[in-house]
Short mmCIF file of C-alpha atoms in Angstrom, two decimals:
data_model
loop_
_atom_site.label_atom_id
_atom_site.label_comp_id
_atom_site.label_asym_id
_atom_site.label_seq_id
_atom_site.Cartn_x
_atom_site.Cartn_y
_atom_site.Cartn_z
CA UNK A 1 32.04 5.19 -6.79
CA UNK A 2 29.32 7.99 -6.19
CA UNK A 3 29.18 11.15 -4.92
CA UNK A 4 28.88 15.11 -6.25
CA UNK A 5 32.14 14.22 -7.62
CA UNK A 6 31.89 10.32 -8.17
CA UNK A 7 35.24 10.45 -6.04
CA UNK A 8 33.63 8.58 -2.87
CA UNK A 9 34.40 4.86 -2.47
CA UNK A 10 30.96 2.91 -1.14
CA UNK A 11 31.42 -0.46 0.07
CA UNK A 12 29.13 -3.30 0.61
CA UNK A 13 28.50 -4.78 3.03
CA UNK A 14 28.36 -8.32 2.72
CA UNK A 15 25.38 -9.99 4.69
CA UNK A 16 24.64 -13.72 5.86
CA UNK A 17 21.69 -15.53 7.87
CA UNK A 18 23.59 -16.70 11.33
CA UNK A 19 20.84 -19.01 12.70
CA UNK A 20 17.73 -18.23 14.85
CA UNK A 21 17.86 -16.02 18.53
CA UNK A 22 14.90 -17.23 20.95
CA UNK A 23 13.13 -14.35 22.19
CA UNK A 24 10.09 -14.69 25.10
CA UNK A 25 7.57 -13.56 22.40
CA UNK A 26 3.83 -14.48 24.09
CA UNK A 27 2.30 -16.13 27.46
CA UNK A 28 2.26 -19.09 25.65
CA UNK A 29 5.95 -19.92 24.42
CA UNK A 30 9.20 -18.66 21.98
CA UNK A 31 9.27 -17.12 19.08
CA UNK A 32 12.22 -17.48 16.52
CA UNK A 33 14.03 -14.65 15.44
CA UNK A 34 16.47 -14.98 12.47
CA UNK A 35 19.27 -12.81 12.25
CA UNK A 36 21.38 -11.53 9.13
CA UNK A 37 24.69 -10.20 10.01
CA UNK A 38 26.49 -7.90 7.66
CA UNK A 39 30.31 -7.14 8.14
CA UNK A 40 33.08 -5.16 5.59
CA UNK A 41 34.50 -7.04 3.18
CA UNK A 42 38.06 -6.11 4.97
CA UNK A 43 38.20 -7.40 8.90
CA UNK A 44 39.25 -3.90 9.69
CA UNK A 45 38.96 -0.50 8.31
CA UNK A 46 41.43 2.13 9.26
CA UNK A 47 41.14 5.83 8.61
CA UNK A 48 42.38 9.13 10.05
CA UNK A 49 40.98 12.31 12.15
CA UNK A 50 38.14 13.60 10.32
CA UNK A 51 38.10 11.29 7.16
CA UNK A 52 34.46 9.89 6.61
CA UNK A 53 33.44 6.07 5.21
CA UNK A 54 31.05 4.85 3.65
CA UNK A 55 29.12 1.28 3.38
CA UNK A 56 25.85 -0.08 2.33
CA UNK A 57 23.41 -2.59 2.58
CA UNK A 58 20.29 -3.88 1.11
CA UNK A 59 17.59 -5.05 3.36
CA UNK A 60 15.43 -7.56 1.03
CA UNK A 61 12.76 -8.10 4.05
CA UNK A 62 10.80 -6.65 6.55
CA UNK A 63 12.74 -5.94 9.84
CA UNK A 64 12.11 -5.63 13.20
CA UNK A 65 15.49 -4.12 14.05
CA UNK A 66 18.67 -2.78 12.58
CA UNK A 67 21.87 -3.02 14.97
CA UNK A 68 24.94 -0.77 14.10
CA UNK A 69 27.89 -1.42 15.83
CA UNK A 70 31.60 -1.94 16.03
CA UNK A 71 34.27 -4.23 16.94
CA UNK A 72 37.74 -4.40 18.12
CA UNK A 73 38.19 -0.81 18.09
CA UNK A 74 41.97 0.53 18.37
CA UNK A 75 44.57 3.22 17.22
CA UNK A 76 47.45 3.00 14.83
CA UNK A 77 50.54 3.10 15.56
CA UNK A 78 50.54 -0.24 17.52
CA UNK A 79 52.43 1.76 20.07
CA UNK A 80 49.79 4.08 20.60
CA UNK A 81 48.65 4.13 24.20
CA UNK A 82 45.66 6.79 24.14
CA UNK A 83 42.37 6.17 25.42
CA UNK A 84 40.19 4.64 22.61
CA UNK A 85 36.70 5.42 25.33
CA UNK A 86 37.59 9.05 24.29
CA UNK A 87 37.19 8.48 20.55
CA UNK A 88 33.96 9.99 18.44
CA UNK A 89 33.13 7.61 16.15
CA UNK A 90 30.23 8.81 15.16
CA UNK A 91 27.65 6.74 12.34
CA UNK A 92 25.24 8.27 10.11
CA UNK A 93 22.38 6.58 8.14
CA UNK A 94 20.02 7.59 5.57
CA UNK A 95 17.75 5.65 3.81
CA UNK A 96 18.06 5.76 -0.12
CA UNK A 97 20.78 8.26 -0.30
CA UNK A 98 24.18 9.00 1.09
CA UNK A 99 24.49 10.29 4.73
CA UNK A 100 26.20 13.49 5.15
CA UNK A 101 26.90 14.84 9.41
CA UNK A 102 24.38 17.41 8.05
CA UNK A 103 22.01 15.19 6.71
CA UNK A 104 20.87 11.62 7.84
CA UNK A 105 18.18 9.96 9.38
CA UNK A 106 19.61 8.16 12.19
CA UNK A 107 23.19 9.42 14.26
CA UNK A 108 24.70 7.96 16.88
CA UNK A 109 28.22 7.57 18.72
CA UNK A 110 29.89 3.89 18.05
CA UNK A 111 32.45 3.97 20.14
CA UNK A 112 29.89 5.23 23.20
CA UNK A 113 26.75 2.48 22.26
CA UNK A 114 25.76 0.84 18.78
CA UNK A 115 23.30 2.79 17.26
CA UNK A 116 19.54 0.59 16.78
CA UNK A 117 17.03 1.86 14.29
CA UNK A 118 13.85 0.20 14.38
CA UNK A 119 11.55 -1.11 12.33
CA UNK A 120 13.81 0.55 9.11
CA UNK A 121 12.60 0.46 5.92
CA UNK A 122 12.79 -2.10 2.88
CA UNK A 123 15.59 -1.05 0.00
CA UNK A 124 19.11 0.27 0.36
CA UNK A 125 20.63 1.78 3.08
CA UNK A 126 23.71 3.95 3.76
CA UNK A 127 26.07 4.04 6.52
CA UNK A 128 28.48 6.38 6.89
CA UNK A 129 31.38 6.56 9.92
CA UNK A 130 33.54 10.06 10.83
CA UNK A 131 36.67 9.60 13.39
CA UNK A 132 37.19 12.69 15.34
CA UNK A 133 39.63 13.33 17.77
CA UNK A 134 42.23 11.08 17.86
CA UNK A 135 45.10 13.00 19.12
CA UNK A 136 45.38 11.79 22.82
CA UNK A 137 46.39 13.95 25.54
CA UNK A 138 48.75 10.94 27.72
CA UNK A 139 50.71 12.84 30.56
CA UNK A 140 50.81 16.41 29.13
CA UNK A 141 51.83 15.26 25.55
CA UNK A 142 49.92 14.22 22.43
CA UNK A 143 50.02 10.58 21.64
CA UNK A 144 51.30 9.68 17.94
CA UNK A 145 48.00 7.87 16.99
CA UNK A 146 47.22 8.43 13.31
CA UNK A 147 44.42 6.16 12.96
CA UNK A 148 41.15 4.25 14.54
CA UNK A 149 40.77 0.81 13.53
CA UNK A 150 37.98 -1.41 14.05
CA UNK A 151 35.47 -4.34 12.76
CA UNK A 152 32.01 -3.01 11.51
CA UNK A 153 29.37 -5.22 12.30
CA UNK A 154 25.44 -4.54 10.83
CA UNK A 155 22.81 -7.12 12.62
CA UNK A 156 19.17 -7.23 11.16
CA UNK A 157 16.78 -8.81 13.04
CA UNK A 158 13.46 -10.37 11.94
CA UNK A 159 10.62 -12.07 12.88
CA UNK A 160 9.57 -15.39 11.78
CA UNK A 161 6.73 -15.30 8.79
CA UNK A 162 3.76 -14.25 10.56
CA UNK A 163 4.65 -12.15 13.34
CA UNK A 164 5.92 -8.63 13.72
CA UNK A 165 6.51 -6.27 16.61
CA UNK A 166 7.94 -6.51 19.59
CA UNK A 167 9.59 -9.74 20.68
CA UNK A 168 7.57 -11.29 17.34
CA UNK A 169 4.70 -11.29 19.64
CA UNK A 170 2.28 -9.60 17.11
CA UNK A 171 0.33 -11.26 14.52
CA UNK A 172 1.38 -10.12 10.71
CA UNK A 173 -0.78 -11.00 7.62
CA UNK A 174 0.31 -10.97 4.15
CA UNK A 175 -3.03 -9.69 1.79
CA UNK A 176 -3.20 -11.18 -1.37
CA UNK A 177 -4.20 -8.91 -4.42
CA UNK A 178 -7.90 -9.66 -5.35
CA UNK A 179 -8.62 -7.71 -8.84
CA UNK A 180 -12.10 -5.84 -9.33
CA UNK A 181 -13.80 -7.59 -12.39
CA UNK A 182 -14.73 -5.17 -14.77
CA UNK A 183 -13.21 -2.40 -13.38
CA UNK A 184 -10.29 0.15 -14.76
CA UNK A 185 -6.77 -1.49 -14.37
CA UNK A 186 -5.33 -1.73 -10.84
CA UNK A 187 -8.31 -1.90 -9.03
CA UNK A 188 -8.61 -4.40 -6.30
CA UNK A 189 -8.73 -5.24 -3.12
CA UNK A 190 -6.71 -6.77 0.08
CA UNK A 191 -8.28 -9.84 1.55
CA UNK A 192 -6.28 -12.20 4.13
CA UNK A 193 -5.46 -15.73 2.72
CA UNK A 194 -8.57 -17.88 3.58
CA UNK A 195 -9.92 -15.30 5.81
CA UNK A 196 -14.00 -15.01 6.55
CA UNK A 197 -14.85 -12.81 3.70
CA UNK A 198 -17.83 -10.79 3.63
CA UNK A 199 -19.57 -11.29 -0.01
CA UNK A 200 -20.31 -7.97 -2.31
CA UNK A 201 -17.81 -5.85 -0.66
CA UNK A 202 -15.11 -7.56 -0.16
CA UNK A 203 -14.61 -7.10 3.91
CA UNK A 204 -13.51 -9.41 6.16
CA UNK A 205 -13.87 -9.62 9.78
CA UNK A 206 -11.41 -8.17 11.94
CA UNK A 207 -11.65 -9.38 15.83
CA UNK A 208 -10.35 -13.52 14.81
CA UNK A 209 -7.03 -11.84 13.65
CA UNK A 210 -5.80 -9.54 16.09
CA UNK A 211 -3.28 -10.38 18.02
CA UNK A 212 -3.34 -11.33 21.70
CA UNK A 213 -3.62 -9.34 24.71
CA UNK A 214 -0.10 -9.30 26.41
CA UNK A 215 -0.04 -10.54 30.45
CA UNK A 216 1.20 -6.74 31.41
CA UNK A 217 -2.14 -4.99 29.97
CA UNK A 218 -0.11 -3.04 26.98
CA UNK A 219 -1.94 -2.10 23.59
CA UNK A 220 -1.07 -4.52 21.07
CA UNK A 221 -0.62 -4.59 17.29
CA UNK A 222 -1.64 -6.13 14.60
CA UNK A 223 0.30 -5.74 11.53
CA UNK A 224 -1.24 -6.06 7.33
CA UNK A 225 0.88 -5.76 4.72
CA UNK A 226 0.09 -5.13 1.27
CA UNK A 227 1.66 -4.95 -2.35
CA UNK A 228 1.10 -1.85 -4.46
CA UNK A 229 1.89 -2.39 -7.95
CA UNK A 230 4.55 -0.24 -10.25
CA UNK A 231 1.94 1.47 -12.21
CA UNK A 232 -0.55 2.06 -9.51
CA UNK A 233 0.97 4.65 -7.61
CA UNK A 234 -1.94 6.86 -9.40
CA UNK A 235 -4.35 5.53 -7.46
CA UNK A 236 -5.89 5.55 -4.20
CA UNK A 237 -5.66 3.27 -1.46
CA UNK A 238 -9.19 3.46 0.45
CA UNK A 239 -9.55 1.79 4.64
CA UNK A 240 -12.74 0.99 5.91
CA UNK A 241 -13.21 0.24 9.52
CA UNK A 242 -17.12 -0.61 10.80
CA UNK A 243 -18.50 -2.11 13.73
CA UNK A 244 -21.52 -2.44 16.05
CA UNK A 245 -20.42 -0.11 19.10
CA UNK A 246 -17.29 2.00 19.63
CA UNK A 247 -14.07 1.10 18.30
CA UNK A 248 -11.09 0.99 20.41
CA UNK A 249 -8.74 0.89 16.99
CA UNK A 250 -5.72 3.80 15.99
CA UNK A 251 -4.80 3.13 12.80
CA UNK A 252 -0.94 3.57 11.64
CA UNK A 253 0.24 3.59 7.88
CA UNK A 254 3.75 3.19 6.60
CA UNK A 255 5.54 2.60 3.31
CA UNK A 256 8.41 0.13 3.27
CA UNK A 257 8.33 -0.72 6.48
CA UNK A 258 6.60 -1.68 10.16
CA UNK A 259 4.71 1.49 11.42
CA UNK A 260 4.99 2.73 15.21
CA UNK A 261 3.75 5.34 17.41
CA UNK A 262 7.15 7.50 16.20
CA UNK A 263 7.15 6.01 12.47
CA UNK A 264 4.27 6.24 10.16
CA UNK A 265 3.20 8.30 6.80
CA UNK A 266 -0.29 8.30 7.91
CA UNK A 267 -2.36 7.88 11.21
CA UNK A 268 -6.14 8.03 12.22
CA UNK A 269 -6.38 8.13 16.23
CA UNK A 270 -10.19 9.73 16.55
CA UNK A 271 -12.78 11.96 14.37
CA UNK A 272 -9.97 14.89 15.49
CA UNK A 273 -6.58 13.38 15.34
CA UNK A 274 -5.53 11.88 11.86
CA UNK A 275 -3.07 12.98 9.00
CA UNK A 276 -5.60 15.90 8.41
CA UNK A 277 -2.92 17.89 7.84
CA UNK A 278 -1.47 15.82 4.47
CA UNK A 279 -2.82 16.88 0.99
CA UNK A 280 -2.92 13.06 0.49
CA UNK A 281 -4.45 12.05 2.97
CA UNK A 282 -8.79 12.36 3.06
CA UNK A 283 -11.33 11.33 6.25
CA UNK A 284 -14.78 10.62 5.60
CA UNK A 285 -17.75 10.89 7.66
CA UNK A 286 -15.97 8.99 10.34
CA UNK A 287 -17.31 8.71 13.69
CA UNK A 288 -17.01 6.53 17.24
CA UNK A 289 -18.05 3.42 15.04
CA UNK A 290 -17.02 3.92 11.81
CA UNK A 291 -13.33 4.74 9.92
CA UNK A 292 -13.54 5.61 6.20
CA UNK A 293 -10.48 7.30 4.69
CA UNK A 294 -8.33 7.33 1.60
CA UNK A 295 -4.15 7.68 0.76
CA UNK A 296 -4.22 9.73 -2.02
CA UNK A 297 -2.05 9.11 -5.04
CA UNK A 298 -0.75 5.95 -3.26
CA UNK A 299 3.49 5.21 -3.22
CA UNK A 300 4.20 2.09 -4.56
CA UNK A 301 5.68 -0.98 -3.00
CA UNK A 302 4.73 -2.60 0.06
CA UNK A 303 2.59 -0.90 2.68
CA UNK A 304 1.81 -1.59 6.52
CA UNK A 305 -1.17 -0.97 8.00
CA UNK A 306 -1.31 -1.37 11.66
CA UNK A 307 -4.16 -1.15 13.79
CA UNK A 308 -3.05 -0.14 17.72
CA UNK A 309 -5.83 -1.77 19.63
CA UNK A 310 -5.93 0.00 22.97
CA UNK A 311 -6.06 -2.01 26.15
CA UNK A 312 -9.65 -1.97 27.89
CA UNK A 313 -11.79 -3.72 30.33
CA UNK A 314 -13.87 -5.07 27.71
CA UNK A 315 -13.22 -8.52 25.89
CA UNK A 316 -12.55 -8.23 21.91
CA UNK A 317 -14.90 -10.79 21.38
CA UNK A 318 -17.62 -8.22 22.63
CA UNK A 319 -17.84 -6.58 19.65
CA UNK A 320 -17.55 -6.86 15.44
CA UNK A 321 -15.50 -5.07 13.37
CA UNK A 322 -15.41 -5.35 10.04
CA UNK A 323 -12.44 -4.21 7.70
CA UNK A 324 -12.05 -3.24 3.75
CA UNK A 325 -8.67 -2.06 1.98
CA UNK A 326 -9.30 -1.56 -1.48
CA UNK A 327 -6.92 -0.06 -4.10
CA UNK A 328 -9.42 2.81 -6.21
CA UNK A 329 -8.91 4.70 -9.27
CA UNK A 330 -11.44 7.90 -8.23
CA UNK A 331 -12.35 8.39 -4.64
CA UNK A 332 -16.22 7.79 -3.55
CA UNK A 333 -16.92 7.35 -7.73
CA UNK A 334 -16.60 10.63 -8.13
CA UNK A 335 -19.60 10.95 -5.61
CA UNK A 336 -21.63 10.21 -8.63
CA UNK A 337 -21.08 13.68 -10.06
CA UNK A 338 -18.92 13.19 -12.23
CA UNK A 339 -16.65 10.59 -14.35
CA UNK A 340 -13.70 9.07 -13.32
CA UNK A 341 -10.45 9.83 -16.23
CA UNK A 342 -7.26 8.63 -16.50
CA UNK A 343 -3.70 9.35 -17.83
CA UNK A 344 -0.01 8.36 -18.29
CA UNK A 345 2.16 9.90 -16.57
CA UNK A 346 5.51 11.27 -18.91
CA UNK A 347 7.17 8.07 -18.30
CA UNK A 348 3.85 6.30 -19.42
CA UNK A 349 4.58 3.74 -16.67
CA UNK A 350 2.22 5.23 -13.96
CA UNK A 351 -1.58 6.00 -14.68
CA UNK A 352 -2.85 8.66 -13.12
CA UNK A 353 -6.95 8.92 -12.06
CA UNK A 354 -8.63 12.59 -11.50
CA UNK A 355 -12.66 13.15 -11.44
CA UNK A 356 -13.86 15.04 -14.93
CA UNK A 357 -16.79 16.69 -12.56
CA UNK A 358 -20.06 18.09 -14.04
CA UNK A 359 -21.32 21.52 -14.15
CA UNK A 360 -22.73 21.74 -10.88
CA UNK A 361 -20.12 19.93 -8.91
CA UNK A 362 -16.71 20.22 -8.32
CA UNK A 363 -13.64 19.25 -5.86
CA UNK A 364 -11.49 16.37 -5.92
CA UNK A 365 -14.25 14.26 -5.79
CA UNK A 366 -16.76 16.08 -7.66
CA UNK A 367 -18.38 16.28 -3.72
CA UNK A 368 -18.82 20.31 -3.39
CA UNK A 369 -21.79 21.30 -5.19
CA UNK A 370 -21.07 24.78 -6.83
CA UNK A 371 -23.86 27.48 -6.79
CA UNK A 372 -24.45 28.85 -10.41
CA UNK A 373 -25.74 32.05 -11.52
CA UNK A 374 -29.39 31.29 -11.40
CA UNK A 375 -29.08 29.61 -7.94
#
């Protein structure tokens, strides 16, 4: 029971794997894709003109694609006769909280086309279905239906362990957590397992793991994923991009889940197109071969980092690009002006990082110098 009044019935859904789908994933062959069906616990939910109900699910891995749709749709009385194709049936879902016809993330029409949300995020879901008009006009009289009936059926589809994207055709890594040594807790960095590693800094190179130019000539992806900790959401998640000419890399950041050209927290495109706008979200000194930013004040969980690499003449193996994701308590040091502090939050769970500047310097990260009186 939830709700403003704790009056609204939710029910779960209950899921189960169904077996592998072959999809044409690459030039070279098939790529698995295993799909988890969720359906009501009751075959068939009934409910009248304007009544709303609600379901949820829990989506335990990352996922391609999320499938809404419904089954064996029909009116009650038996002996009603109206056209069902006339029906709104109309789904709303939200991620993390109830759906409301005012408020959701994702609407569609059932009864018209099941609604598809891609690439949703990790965590709980909520679906939530409204009936609307089912009085039938049949032959200049109103048909006696009371009630739409049908079979709710939730597909999730996902890729086998190591690809992402469209088809499964892109490569995914998993980074494992490398801790700083003596550093402040939760610093660390993002390597891929048994990658070429870089000594000192921790980089790896980039070009051996991106995924495969496609036949057609499209951009492709290539997807990392990452674990923040509970507890580290006070710190700052820094991305480093450097090679020896000009990159050909847009950057796409997401929480939770896959990020797209439609779905992302934070983006870098060029020197003048990133999340510039976000208070969180800080560029450095980037240019045609270089990419240096930082996620302020990072959420935990998992994160996505996806690198769009745009189709071009050139071969990948022309250049070198190497890569660093690093998980920082005080952006740039403080720029050496200042000392990096930290602090529990109330719940004493989360520690919190913030530059303790000196006189002369001040911002953020302790990089504005400040004029004084004699100067």
């Amino acid at each position: 029971m939830q709700g403003q009044y704790c009056n609204q019935t939710i029910e779960l859904l209950s899921c189960a794997r169904s077996g592998n789908s072959s999809g044409n994933g690459s030039v070279s062959g098939f790529f698995n894709q295993s799909m988890v069906l969720c359906r009501n616990n009751f075959e068939t939910s009934c409910h009248g003109d304007g009544e709303m109900k609600i379901y949820s699910l829990e989506i335990l891995r990352i996922t391609e694609s999320l499938t809404i749709s419904v089954q064996n749709l029909r009116l009650r009385p038996l002996d009603s006769i109206g056209n069902s194709s006339r029906i709104y049936l109309m789904c709303f879902a939200r991620y993390g909280a109830m759906p409301l016809a005012t408020l959701h993330d994702y609407s569609g029409d059932l009864n018209q086309s099941p609604l598809v949300i891609r690439f949703p995020k990790v965590g709980r879901w909520y679906i939530s279905i409204l009936a609307l008009h089912l009085a039938k006009e049949i032959g200049g009289a109103l048909s006696n239906a009371s009630k739409v009936c049908y079979s709710l059926e939730v597909q999730e589809l996902e890729c086998p362990l190591g690809k992402a994207g469209p088809n499964c055709s892109s490569e995914r890594y998993m980074l494992q957590t490398v801790l700083r040594k003596y550093s402040t807790p939760f610093e660390s960095y993002y390597l891929p397992d048994g990658g070429d590693v870089i000594s000192d800094a921790a980089n790896f190179h980039l070009e051996p793991l991106l995924s495969n130019y496609s036949v057609g000539g499209l951009d492709t992806w290539t997807y990392f994923l990452l674990d923040v900790p509970r507890g580290a959401a006070g710190g700052n998640l820094h991305v480093r991009l450097t090679s020896d000419r000009k990159m050909n890399y847009e950057i796409y950041a997401r929480n939770g889940g896959l990020p797209s050209l439609i779905n992302w927290d934070y983006y870098y495109v060029n020197k003048t197109s990133s999340s510039g706008d976000s208070v969180f979200f800080v560029l450095y000194n980037s240019s045609d071969e270089k990419v240096d930013f930082y996620i302020l004040y990072v959420k935990e969980g998992i994160w996505n980092i996806a690198l769009r690499h745009l189709n071009s003449t050139g071969d990948i193996s022309d250049g070198q690009t190497t890569m660093s994701i690093s998980l920082e308590r005080c952006p740039k040091r403080c720029s050496y002006h200042g000392a990096c502090k930290s602090a529990l939050d109330t719940s004493g769970l989360t520690l919190y990082s913030f530059c303790a500047c000196d006189r002369n310097h001040g911002g953020f990260d302790c990089s504005i110098e400040i004029v004084s009186h004699q100067g």
